């Protein structure tokens, strides 16, 4: 009989504690929401990046080639009505080509500079890129497109 009472007491205790922990619905009203959004927008600005590369046994001649190509790039930008401050020329790097030698055995120099052009009007992007792709000494083209009001769109 003692065993039966202990079993009944244990059963009552288990049922009481189990009922206290389980509740199918919270006691207060609540709203649980999850969501996701996507918006496709057409870019209105872009950029064009490339390198000007000049190779010559005379570093001054190679530098002249860099300056000539940069002048051609700026002339094309001006022809398209782009602002002069839309191009950014990064430092000129100079190196010696290890496997190349001039006819007289002198080292061959390689000069490189990076050019970044902001394209504020995408109508100019195709004529600019098309005008530059055929020019000698230009290499490593890359482009990017964005929105001028991206902060507002993200908000």
Short mmCIF file of C-alpha atoms in Angstrom, two decimals:
data_model
loop_
_atom_site.label_atom_id
_atom_site.label_comp_id
_atom_site.label_asym_id
_atom_site.label_seq_id
_atom_site.Cartn_x
_atom_site.Cartn_y
_atom_site.Cartn_z
CA UNK A 1 0.00 0.00 0.00
CA UNK A 2 2.85 2.32 0.74
CA UNK A 3 4.19 1.54 -2.69
CA UNK A 4 0.89 2.49 -4.33
CA UNK A 5 0.70 5.79 -2.44
CA UNK A 6 4.26 6.66 -3.44
CA UNK A 7 3.54 5.85 -7.07
CA UNK A 8 0.35 7.94 -7.01
CA UNK A 9 2.19 10.86 -5.37
CA UNK A 10 4.97 10.65 -7.94
CA UNK A 11 2.41 10.57 -10.77
CA UNK A 12 0.57 13.60 -9.40
CA UNK A 13 3.86 15.47 -8.98
CA UNK A 14 4.93 14.67 -12.58
CA UNK A 15 1.57 15.75 -14.00
CA UNK A 16 1.59 18.99 -12.00
CA UNK A 17 5.11 19.99 -13.06
CA UNK A 18 4.52 18.98 -16.69
CA UNK A 19 1.39 21.08 -16.93
CA UNK A 20 3.14 24.08 -15.47
CA UNK A 21 5.82 24.09 -18.20
CA UNK A 22 3.71 23.45 -21.27
CA UNK A 23 1.40 26.10 -22.68
CA UNK A 24 0.08 25.82 -26.23
CA UNK A 25 -0.53 29.58 -26.65
CA UNK A 26 1.10 32.51 -24.84
CA UNK A 27 -0.98 34.43 -22.36
CA UNK A 28 -0.59 37.74 -24.20
CA UNK A 29 -1.49 38.76 -27.80
CA UNK A 30 1.51 38.97 -30.12
CA UNK A 31 2.38 39.22 -33.82
CA UNK A 32 5.35 37.40 -35.28
CA UNK A 33 6.36 38.48 -38.79
CA UNK A 34 9.23 37.60 -41.10
CA UNK A 35 9.76 39.06 -44.53
CA UNK A 36 12.07 39.64 -47.43
CA UNK A 37 12.14 42.30 -50.15
CA UNK A 38 13.78 42.62 -53.54
CA UNK A 39 13.84 45.54 -55.91
CA UNK A 40 15.51 45.57 -59.32
CA UNK A 41 16.72 49.00 -60.38
CA UNK A 42 18.49 50.18 -63.50
CA UNK A 43 21.94 51.70 -62.88
CA UNK A 44 22.45 55.37 -63.65
CA UNK A 45 26.21 55.73 -63.03
CA UNK A 46 29.24 53.61 -63.82
CA UNK A 47 32.99 53.48 -63.82
CA UNK A 48 35.69 52.23 -66.13
CA UNK A 49 39.11 51.04 -64.90
CA UNK A 50 42.12 50.11 -67.01
CA UNK A 51 45.91 50.22 -67.11
CA UNK A 52 48.17 52.12 -69.46
CA UNK A 53 51.28 50.01 -70.18
CA UNK A 54 54.37 51.26 -72.02
CA UNK A 55 57.46 49.18 -72.75
CA UNK A 56 60.73 50.67 -74.03
CA UNK A 57 64.48 50.49 -73.50
CA UNK A 58 64.41 54.21 -72.69
CA UNK A 59 62.30 55.00 -69.60
CA UNK A 60 61.75 58.57 -70.84
CA UNK A 61 60.29 57.23 -74.10
CA UNK A 62 58.03 54.86 -72.18
CA UNK A 63 56.89 57.77 -70.00
CA UNK A 64 56.11 59.77 -73.16
CA UNK A 65 53.91 56.91 -74.40
CA UNK A 66 52.02 56.93 -71.06
CA UNK A 67 51.48 60.69 -71.30
CA UNK A 68 50.35 60.42 -74.93
CA UNK A 69 47.78 57.70 -74.16
CA UNK A 70 46.53 59.63 -71.14
CA UNK A 71 46.12 62.71 -73.34
CA UNK A 72 44.09 60.66 -75.83
CA UNK A 73 41.87 59.35 -73.04
CA UNK A 74 41.26 62.87 -71.73
CA UNK A 75 40.55 64.15 -75.25
CA UNK A 76 37.92 61.44 -75.73
CA UNK A 77 36.37 62.31 -72.37
CA UNK A 78 36.25 65.99 -73.34
CA UNK A 79 34.71 65.10 -76.71
CA UNK A 80 31.93 63.24 -74.86
CA UNK A 81 31.33 66.23 -72.57
CA UNK A 82 32.66 64.51 -69.45
CA UNK A 83 34.15 66.55 -66.63
CA UNK A 84 37.94 66.75 -66.40
CA UNK A 85 37.90 65.67 -62.73
CA UNK A 86 36.08 62.41 -63.55
CA UNK A 87 39.37 60.63 -64.25
CA UNK A 88 41.78 59.57 -61.54
CA UNK A 89 45.29 58.47 -62.49
CA UNK A 90 47.09 56.47 -59.86
CA UNK A 91 50.85 56.30 -59.41
CA UNK A 92 53.15 55.25 -62.23
CA UNK A 93 54.98 52.01 -61.50
CA UNK A 94 58.27 51.25 -63.23
CA UNK A 95 59.91 47.86 -63.57
CA UNK A 96 62.49 46.08 -65.66
CA UNK A 97 61.42 43.13 -67.76
CA UNK A 98 63.63 40.22 -66.82
CA UNK A 99 63.22 38.20 -70.00
CA UNK A 100 63.44 41.08 -72.49
CA UNK A 101 66.55 42.90 -73.68
CA UNK A 102 66.90 45.63 -76.25
CA UNK A 103 68.93 44.97 -79.42
CA UNK A 104 72.00 46.49 -77.77
CA UNK A 105 71.54 44.33 -74.65
CA UNK A 106 70.14 47.15 -72.52
CA UNK A 107 67.28 46.37 -70.13
CA UNK A 108 63.72 46.97 -71.25
CA UNK A 109 61.58 49.10 -68.94
CA UNK A 110 57.88 48.63 -68.33
CA UNK A 111 55.83 51.54 -66.99
CA UNK A 112 52.25 51.09 -65.80
CA UNK A 113 49.61 53.37 -64.37
CA UNK A 114 46.02 52.71 -63.33
CA UNK A 115 43.22 54.93 -64.61
CA UNK A 116 39.75 55.14 -63.06
CA UNK A 117 37.02 57.07 -64.87
CA UNK A 118 33.68 57.93 -63.26
CA UNK A 119 30.88 57.84 -65.81
CA UNK A 120 28.12 60.03 -64.37
CA UNK A 121 25.98 59.74 -67.51
CA UNK A 122 25.64 56.15 -68.74
CA UNK A 123 24.91 57.38 -72.25
CA UNK A 124 28.67 58.11 -72.41
CA UNK A 125 29.72 54.64 -71.25
CA UNK A 126 29.48 52.79 -74.60
CA UNK A 127 31.24 55.49 -76.67
CA UNK A 128 33.95 55.83 -74.01
CA UNK A 129 34.58 52.09 -73.63
CA UNK A 130 34.36 51.54 -77.40
CA UNK A 131 36.77 54.37 -78.08
CA UNK A 132 39.32 53.05 -75.60
CA UNK A 133 39.20 49.32 -76.39
CA UNK A 134 40.98 49.69 -79.73
CA UNK A 135 43.81 51.89 -78.47
CA UNK A 136 47.31 50.44 -78.05
CA UNK A 137 48.96 50.28 -74.62
CA UNK A 138 45.64 49.95 -72.74
CA UNK A 139 45.07 46.75 -70.79
CA UNK A 140 43.08 45.18 -67.95
CA UNK A 141 39.67 46.74 -68.52
CA UNK A 142 37.03 46.46 -65.80
CA UNK A 143 33.76 48.26 -65.28
CA UNK A 144 31.17 48.67 -62.56
CA UNK A 145 27.64 50.06 -62.48
CA UNK A 146 25.68 51.57 -59.59
CA UNK A 147 22.93 54.00 -58.64
CA UNK A 148 23.55 57.57 -57.57
CA UNK A 149 20.68 57.24 -55.06
CA UNK A 150 21.63 53.81 -53.69
CA UNK A 151 21.49 55.00 -50.08
CA UNK A 152 17.87 56.04 -50.50
CA UNK A 153 17.02 52.76 -52.23
CA UNK A 154 18.61 50.73 -49.43
CA UNK A 155 16.70 52.72 -46.80
#
